Short mmCIF file of C-alpha atoms in Angstrom, two decimals:
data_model
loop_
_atom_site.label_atom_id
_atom_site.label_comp_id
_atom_site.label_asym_id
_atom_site.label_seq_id
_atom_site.Cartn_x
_atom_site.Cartn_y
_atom_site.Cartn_z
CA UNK P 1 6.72 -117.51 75.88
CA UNK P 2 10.60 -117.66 75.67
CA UNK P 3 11.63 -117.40 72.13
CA UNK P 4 13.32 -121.68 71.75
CA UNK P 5 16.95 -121.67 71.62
CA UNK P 6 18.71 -123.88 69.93
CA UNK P 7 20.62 -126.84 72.07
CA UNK P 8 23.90 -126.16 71.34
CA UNK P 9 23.64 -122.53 72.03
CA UNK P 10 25.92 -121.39 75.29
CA UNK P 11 24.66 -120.31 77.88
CA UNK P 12 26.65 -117.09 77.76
CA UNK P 13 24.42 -116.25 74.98
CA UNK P 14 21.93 -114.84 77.91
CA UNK P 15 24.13 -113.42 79.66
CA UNK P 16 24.41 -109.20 79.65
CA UNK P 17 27.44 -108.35 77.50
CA UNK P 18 30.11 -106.44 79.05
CA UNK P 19 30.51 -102.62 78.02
CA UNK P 20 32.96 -102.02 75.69
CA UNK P 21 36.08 -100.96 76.33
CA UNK P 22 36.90 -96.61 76.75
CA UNK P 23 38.94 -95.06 73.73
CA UNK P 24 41.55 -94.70 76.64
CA UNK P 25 42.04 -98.18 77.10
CA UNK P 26 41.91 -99.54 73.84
CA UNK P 27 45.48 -100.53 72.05
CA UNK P 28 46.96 -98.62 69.26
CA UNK P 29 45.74 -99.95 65.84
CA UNK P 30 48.52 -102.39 64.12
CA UNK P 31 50.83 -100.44 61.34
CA UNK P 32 49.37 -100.56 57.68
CA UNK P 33 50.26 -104.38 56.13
CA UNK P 34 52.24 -103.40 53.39
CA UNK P 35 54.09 -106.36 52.41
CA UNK P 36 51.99 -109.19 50.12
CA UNK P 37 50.20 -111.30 52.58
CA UNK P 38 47.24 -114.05 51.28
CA UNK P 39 43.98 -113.06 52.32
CA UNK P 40 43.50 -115.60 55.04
CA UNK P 41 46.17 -113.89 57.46
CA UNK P 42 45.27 -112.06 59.51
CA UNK P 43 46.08 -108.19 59.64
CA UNK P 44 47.68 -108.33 63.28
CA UNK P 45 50.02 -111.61 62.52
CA UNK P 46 53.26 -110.90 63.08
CA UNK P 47 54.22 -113.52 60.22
CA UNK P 48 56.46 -112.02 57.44
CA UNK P 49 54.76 -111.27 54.37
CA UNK P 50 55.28 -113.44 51.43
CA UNK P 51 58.03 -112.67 48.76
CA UNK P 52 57.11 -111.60 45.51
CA UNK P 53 56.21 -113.87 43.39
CA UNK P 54 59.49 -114.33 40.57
CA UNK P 55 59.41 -114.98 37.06
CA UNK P 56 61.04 -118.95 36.75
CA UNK P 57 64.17 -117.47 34.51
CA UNK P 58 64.96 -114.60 36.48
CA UNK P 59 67.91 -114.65 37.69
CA UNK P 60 68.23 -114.57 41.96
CA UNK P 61 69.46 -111.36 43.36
CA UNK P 62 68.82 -109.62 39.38
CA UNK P 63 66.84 -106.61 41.25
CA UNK P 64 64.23 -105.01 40.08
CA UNK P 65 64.13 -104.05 36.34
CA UNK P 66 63.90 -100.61 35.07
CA UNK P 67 60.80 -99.64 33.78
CA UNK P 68 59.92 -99.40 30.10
CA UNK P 69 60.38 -95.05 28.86
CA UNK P 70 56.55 -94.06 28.85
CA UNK P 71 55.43 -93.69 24.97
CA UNK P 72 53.00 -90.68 24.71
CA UNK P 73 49.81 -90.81 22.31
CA UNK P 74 50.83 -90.43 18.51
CA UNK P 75 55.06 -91.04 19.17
CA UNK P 76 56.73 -93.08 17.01
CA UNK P 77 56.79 -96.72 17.97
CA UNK P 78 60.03 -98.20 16.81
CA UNK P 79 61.22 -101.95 16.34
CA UNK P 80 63.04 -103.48 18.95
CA UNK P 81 66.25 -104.27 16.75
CA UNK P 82 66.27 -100.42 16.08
CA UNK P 83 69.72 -98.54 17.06
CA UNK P 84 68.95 -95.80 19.07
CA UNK P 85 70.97 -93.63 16.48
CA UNK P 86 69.34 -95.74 13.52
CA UNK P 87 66.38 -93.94 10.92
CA UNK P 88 63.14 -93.80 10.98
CA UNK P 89 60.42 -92.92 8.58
CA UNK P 90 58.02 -90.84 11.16
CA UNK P 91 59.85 -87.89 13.77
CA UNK P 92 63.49 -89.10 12.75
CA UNK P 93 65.84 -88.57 9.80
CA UNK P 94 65.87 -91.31 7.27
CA UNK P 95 69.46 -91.90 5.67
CA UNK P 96 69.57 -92.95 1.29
CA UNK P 97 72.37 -95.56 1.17
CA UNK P 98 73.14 -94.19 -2.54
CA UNK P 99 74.59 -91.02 -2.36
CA UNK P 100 74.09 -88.86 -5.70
CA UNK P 101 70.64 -90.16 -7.04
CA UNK P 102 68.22 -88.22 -9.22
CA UNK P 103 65.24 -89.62 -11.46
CA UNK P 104 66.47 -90.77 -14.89
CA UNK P 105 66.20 -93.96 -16.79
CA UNK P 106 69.20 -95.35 -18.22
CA UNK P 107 71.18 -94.09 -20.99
CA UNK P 108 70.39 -95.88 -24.03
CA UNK P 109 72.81 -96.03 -27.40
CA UNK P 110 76.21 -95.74 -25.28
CA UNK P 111 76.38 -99.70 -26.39
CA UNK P 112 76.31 -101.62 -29.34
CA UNK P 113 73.84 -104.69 -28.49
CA UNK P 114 74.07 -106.08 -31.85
CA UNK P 115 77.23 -107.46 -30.70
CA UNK P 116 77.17 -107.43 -26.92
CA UNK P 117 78.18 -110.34 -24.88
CA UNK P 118 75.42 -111.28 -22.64
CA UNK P 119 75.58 -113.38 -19.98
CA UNK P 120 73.92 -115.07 -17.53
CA UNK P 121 72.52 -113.50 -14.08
CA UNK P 122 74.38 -114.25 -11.14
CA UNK P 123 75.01 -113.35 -7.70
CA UNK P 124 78.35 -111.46 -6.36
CA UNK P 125 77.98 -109.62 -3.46
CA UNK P 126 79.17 -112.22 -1.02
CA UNK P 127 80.17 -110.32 1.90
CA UNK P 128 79.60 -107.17 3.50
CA UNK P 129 82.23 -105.42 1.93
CA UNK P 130 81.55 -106.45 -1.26
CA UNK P 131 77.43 -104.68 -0.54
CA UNK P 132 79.70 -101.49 0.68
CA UNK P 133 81.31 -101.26 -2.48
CA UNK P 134 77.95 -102.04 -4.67
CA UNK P 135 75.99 -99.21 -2.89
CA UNK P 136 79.29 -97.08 -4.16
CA UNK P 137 79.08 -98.01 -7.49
CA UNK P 138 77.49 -96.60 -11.23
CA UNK P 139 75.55 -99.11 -11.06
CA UNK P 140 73.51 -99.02 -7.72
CA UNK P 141 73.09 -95.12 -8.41
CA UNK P 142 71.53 -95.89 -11.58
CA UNK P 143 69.44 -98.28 -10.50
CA UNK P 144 68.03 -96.32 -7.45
CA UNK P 145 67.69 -93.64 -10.55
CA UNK P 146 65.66 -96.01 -12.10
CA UNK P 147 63.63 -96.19 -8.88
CA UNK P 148 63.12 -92.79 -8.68
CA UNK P 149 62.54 -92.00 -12.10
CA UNK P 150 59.22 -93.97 -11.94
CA UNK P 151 58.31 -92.39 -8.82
CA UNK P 152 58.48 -89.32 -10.44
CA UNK P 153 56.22 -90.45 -13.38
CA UNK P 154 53.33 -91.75 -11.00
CA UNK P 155 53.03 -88.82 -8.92
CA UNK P 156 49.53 -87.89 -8.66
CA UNK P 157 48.10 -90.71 -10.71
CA UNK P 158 45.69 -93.14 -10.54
CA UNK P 159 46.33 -97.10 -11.65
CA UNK P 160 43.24 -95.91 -14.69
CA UNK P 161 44.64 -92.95 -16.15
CA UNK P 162 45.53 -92.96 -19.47
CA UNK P 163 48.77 -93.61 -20.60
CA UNK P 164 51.59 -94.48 -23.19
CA UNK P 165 50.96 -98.40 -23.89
CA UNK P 166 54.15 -99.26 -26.08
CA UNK P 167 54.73 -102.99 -27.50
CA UNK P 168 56.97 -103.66 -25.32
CA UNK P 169 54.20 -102.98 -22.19
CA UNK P 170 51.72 -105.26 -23.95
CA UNK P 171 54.31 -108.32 -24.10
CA UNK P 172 55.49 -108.10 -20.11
CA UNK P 173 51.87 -107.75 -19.39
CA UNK P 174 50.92 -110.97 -21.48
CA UNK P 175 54.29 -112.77 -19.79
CA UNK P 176 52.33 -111.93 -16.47
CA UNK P 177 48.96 -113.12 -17.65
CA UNK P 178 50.59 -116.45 -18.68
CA UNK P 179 52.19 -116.84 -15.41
CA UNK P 180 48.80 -116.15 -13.84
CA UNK P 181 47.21 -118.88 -15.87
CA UNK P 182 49.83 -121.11 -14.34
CA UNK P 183 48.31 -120.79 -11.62
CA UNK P 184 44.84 -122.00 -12.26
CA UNK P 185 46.54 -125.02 -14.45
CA UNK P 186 48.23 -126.11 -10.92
CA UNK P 187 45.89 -126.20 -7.92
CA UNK P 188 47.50 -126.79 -4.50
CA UNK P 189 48.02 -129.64 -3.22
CA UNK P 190 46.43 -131.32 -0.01
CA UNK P 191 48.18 -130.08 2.66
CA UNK P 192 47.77 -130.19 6.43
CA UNK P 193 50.00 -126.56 6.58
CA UNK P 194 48.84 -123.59 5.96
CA UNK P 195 52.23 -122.18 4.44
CA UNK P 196 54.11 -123.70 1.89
CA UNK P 197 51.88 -126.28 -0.44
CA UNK P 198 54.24 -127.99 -2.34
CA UNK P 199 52.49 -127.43 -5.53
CA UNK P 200 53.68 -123.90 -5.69
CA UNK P 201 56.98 -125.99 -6.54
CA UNK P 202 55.39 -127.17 -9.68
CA UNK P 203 54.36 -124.42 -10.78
CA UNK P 204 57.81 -122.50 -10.19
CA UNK P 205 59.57 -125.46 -12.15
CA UNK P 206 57.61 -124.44 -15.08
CA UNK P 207 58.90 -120.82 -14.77
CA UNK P 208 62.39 -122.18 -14.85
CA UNK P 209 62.04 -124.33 -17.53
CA UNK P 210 59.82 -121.69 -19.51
CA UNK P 211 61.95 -118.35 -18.68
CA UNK P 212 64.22 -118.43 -21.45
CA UNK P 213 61.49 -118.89 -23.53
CA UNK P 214 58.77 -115.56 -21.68
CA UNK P 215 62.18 -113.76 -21.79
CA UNK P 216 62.47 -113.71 -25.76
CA UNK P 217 59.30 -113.31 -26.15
CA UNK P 218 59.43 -109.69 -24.82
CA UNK P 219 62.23 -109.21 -26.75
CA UNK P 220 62.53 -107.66 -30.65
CA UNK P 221 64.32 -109.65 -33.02
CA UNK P 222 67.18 -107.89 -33.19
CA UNK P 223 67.83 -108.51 -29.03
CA UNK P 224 67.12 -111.79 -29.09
CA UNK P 225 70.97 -112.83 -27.42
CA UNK P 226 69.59 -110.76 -24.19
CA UNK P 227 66.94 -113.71 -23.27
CA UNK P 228 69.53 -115.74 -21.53
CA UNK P 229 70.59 -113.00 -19.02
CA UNK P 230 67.11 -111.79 -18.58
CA UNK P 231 65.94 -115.28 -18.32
CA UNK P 232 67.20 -115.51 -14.47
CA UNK P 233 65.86 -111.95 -13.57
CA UNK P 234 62.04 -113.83 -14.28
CA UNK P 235 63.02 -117.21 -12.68
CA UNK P 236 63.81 -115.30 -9.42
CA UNK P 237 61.36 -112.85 -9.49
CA UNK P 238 58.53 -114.91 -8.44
CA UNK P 239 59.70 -116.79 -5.03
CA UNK P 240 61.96 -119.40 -4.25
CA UNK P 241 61.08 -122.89 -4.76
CA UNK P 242 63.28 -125.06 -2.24
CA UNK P 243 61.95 -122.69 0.87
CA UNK P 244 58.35 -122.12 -1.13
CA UNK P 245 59.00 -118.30 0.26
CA UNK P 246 58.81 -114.84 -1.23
CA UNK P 247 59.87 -111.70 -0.23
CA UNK P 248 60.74 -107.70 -1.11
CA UNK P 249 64.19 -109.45 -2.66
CA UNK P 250 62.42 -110.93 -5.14
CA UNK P 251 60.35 -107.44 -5.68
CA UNK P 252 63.13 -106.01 -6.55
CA UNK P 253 64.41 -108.86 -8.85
CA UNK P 254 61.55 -108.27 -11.25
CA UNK P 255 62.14 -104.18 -10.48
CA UNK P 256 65.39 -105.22 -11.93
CA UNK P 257 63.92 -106.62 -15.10
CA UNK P 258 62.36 -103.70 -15.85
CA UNK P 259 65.95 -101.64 -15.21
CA UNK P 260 67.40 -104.06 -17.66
CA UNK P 261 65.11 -103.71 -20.34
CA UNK P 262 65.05 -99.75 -20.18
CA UNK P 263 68.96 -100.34 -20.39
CA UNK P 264 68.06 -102.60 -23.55
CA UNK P 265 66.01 -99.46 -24.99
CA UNK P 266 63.03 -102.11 -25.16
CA UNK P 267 61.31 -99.72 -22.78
CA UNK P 268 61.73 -95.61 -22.60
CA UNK P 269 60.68 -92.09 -20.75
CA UNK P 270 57.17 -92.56 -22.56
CA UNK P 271 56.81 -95.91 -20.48
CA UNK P 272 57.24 -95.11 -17.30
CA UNK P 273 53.97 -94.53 -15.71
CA UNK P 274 52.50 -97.65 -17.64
CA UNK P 275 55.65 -99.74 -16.12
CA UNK P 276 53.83 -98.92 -12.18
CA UNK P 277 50.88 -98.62 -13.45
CA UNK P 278 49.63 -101.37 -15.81
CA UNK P 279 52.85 -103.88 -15.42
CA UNK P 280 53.60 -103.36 -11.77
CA UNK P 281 50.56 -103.01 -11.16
CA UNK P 282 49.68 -106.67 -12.85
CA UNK P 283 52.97 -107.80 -11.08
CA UNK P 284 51.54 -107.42 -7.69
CA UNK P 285 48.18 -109.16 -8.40
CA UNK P 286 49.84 -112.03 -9.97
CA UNK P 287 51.73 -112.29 -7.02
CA UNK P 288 48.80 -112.11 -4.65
CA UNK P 289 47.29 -114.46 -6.23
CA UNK P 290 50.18 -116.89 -5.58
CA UNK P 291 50.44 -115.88 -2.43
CA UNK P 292 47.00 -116.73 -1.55
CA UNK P 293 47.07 -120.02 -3.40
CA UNK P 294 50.12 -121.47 -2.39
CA UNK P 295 50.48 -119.87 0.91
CA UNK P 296 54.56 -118.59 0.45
CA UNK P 297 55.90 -117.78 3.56
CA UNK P 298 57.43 -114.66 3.93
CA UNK P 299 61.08 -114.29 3.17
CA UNK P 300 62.56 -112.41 6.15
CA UNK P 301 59.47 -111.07 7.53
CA UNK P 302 59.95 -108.42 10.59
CA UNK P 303 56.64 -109.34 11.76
CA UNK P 304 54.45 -106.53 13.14
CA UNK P 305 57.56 -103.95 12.79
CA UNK P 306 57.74 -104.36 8.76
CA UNK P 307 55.33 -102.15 6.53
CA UNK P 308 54.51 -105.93 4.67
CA UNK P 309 55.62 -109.30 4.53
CA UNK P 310 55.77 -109.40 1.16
CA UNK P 311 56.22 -106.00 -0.75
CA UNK P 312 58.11 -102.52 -0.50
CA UNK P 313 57.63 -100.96 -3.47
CA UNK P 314 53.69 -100.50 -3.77
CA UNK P 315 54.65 -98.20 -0.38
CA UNK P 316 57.17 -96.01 -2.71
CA UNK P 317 55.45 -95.76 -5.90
CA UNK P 318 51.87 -96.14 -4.27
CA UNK P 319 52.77 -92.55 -1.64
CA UNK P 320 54.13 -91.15 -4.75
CA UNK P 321 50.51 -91.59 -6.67
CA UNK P 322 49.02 -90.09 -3.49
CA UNK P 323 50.93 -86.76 -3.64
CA UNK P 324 48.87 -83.71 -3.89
CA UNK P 325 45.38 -85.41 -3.49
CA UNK P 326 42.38 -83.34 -2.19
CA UNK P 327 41.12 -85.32 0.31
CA UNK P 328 43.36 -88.97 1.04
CA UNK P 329 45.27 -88.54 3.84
CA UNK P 330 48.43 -90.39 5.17
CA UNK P 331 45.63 -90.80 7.90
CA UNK P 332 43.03 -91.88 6.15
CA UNK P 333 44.57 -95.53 5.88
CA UNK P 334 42.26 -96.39 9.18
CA UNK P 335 39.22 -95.51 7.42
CA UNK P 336 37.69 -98.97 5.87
CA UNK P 337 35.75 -97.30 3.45
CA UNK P 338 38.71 -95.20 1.75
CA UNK P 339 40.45 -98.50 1.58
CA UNK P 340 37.26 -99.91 0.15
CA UNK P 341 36.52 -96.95 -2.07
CA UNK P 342 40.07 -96.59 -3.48
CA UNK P 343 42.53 -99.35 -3.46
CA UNK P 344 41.67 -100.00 -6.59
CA UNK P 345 43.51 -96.78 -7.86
CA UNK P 346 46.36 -96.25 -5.15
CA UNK P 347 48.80 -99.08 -4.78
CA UNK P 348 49.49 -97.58 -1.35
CA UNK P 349 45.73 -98.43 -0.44
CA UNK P 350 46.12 -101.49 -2.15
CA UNK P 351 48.94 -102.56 0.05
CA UNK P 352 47.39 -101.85 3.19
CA UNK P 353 44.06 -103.47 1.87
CA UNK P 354 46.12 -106.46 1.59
CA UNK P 355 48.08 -106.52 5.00
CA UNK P 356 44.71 -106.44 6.49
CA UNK P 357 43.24 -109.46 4.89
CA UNK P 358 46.35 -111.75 5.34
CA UNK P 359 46.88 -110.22 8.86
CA UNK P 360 44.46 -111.19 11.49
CA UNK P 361 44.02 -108.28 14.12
CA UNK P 362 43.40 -104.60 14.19
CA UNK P 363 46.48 -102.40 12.19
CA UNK P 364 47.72 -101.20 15.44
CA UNK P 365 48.59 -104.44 16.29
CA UNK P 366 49.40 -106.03 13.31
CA UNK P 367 51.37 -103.32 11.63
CA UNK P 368 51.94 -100.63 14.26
CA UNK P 369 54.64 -98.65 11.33
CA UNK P 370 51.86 -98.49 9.23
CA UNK P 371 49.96 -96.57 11.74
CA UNK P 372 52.56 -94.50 12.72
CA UNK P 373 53.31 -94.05 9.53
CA UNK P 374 49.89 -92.43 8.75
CA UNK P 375 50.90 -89.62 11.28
CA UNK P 376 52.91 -88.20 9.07
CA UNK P 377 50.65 -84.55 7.64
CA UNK P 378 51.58 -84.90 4.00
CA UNK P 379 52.34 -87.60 1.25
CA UNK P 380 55.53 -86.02 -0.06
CA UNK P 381 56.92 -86.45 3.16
CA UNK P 382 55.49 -90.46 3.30
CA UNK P 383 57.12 -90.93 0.11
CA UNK P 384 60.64 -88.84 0.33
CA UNK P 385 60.63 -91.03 3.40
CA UNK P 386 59.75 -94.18 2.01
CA UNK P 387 62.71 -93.63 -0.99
CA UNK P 388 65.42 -93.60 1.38
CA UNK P 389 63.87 -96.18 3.91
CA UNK P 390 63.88 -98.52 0.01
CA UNK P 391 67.55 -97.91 0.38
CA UNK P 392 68.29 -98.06 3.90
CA UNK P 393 66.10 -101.79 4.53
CA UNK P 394 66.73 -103.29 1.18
CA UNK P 395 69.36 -102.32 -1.09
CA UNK P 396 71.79 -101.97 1.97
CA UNK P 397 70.69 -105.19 3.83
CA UNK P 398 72.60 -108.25 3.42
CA UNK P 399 70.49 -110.65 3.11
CA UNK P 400 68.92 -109.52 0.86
CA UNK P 401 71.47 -108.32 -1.77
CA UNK P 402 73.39 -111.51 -1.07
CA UNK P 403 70.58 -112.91 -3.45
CA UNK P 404 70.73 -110.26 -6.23
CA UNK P 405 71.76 -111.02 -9.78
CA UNK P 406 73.83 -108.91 -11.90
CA UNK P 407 74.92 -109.27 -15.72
CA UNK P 408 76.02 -107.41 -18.31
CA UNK P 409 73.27 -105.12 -18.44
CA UNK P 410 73.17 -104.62 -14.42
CA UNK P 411 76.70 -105.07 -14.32
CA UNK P 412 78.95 -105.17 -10.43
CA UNK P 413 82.49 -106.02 -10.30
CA UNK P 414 83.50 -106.50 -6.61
CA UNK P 415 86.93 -104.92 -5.76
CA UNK P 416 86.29 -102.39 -8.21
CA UNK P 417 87.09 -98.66 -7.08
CA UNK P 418 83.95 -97.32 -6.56
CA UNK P 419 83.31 -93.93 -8.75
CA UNK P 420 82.75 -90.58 -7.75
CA UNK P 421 79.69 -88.57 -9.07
CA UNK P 422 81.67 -87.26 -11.70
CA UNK P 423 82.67 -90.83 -12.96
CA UNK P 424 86.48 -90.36 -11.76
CA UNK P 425 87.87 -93.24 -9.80
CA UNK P 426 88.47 -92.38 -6.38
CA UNK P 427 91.94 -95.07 -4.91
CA UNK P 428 90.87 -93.79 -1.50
CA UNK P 429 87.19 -94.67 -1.76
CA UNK P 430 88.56 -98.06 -3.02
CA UNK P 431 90.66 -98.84 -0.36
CA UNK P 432 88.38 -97.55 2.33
CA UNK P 433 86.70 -100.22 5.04
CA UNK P 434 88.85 -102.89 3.69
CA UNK P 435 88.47 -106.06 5.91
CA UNK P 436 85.17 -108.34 6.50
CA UNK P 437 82.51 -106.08 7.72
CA UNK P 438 84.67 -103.02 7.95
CA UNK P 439 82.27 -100.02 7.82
CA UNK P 440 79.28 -101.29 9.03
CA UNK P 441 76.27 -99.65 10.26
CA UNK P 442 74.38 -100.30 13.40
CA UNK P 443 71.41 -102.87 12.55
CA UNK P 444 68.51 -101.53 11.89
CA UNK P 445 66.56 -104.88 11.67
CA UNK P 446 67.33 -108.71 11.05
CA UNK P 447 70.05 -108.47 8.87
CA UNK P 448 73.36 -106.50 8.21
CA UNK P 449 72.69 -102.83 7.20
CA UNK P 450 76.08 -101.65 5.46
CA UNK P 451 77.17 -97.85 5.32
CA UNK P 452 77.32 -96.76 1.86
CA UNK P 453 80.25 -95.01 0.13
CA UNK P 454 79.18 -91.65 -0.03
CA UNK P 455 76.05 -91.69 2.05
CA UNK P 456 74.47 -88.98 1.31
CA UNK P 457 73.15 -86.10 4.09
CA UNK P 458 70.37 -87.09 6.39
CA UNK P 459 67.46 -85.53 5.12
CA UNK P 460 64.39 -84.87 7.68
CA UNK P 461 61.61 -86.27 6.91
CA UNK P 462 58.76 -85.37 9.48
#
């Protein structure tokens, strides 16, 4: 029985097919496509292949772009603001933008406070030139002294160990403890935003109002006078309340009230670790705190390419309580349970703890110097390196120092000649990069980076 074909089936269907053709005979197969075709043409159309498909803002006849320089495993990663020639904390030099800096606190009983004239805070650097001169001057050396001096009394211990407690320690922690029960006394507001709830301006009005007041109060009788120029160093230490920001400017605004009262005597040597330790320390978890309940937005953050939106100096002092540990590595900040385990007793740990929680994402992505960072092999290195970075992205930016208040006590006089190391005047030194921006650095981030008087030697830091 014939198998039943169907009726639309041609009849060629039963015919014998022809033999295929010989090798001889058969044509030449077509040259490899190689331009961009869709996959519906054919490979033998003689059509031209489509062009490739452009970007909508590039620009006709551009050509092709170069490609990006391949980045091996473990290389540095670096912003994309920074000069080629510019620092960097892991496999470059890092320049310090105050030349002639060594740990000490300032001298104490060179003035007679009983009849100083104190006045109050207020900003004068207004231009780049005026920064250049500041980063020349007594005073920025002594305050990056300051800096360094504290480093030097952390190093190698943890936020617990036992320590010199003075009077003086016990009052700025209770003015921090007061400020933190601001805080629960003014809940935020409703608020669609995340950042910004206008309630943080509440509570900041009641620091202005009130710092007079929390500035006496850590204050002996006989220095009384000093509250109203220490008054603005704890109004601006804490955020601003038009923009409801915060930032490492205001970090170092309250580092600054702690310069000013070791220039007061209220605080000495013997205080030192407890001022990173117990009032820093307190510092940053007031701060947190606000953070988290107001939601400040970062003053000048550098997103992913910035160690934290927020801080600086828990990097410095918190590397410096890191040196010579047994087992914490610079590595060891990708490890969840040393973070866990010990952020409680490294500010360093602390600080990365914190980045993690308020940054959504893995730390490569999030904070890719933090990682790179952690390749450095030792914590004196990390910390040498995070000293002169201090320098280099705060104290010479701009921006930032725009903002910062001097006095009496932290004292700047712009067209001042700047001072040698030996205290002589130097006319040249005064006279030198005269003109709006003369002098200037390369930018090493958003923000005017000035070259100091007297920078002193690149120092390697890998």
């Amino acid at each position: 029985m014939q198998p039943t074909a169907a009726p639309w089936a041609k009849k060629a269907q039963d015919e014998t097919p022809a033999a295929p053709p010989s090798r001889s005979t058969m044509a030449p197969p077509p040259p490899p496509d190689t331009g961009t075709r869709a996959p519906w043409v054919k490979a033998g159309d003689p059509a031209a292949p489509m062009a490739p498909t452009a970007a909508p803002w590039a620009k006709p006849g551009a050509g092709p772009a170069a490609p990006l320089p391949a980045v091996s495993r473990g290389e540095l990663t670096k912003a994309p603001w920074a000069a080629a020639s510019g620092y960097s904390l892991a496999g470059h030099s890092v320049d310090a933008a105050v030349a002639h800096a060594e740990p000490r606190l300032p001298e104490v009983g060179s003035t007679d406070f009983s009849s100083h004239a104190f006045v109050p805070a207020g900003k004068r650097i207004h231009t780049a030139e005026q920064l250049k001169q500041f980063l020349g001057s007594d005073t920025a050396r002594d305050f990056v002294c300051f800096v360094l001096a504290l480093n030097e009394a952390v190093k190698g211990k943890q936020l617990s160990d036992r320590c010199e407690e003075s009077e003086a320690v016990g009052k700025l922690l209770a003015l921090l403890d007061t400020l933190g029960r601001w805080v629960d006394e003014i809940p935020p507001a409703a608020h669609s935003l995340r950042y910004g709830n206008p309630a943080y301006r509440t509570w900041s009005a009641r620091l202005a109002e009130q710092a007079p007041q929390l500035a006496a109060s850590v204050l002996p009788p006989e220095l009384q006078a000093a509250a109203v120029e220490l008054a603005g160093y704890i109004a601006n230490s804490f955020g601003d309340a038009p923009r409801i920001d915060y930032g490492t400017g205001h970090e170092t605004t309250f580092c600054a009230l702690l310069y000013c009262l070791a220039k007061l005597g209220v605080v000495g040597t013997d205080d030192a670790q407890a001022l990173v330790t117990r009032v820093f320390a307190r510092y940053l978890q007031l701060m947190r705190k606000i953070q988290t309940t107001y939601w400040l937005e970062p003053a000048g953050s550098h997103g992913v390419w910035g160690l934290d939106d927020y801080h600086f100096l828990p990097f410095v002092w918190g590397s410096a309580q890191l040196v010579g540990h047994p087992f914490i590595k610079p590595s060891s900040i990708q490890s969840g349970e040393v973070l866990d385990g010990y952020a409680g007793e490294y500010l360093y740990l602390a600080a990365v703890k914190f980045v993690k929680q308020v940054k959504k994402g893995p730390l490569q992505e999030t904070s890719p110097m933090l990682i790179d960072i952690s390749g450095i092999p030792s914590w004196p290195k990390v910390n040498s390196g995070m000293v002169k970075m201090y320098q280099a992205e705060l104290l010479a930016k701009f921006p930032i120092m725009q903002h910062f208040l001097f006095g009496s006590l932290l004292d700047f006089q712009p067209g001042a000649a700047p001072r040698r190391a030996g205290g002589a005047a130097s006319d040249a030194e005064g006279s030198a990069g005269s003109g709006t921006g003369g002098g200037m650095a390369a930018q090493a981030g958003p923000g005017t980076a000035v070259e100091g008087v007297g920078v002193a030697k690149q120092a390697d830091v890998a």
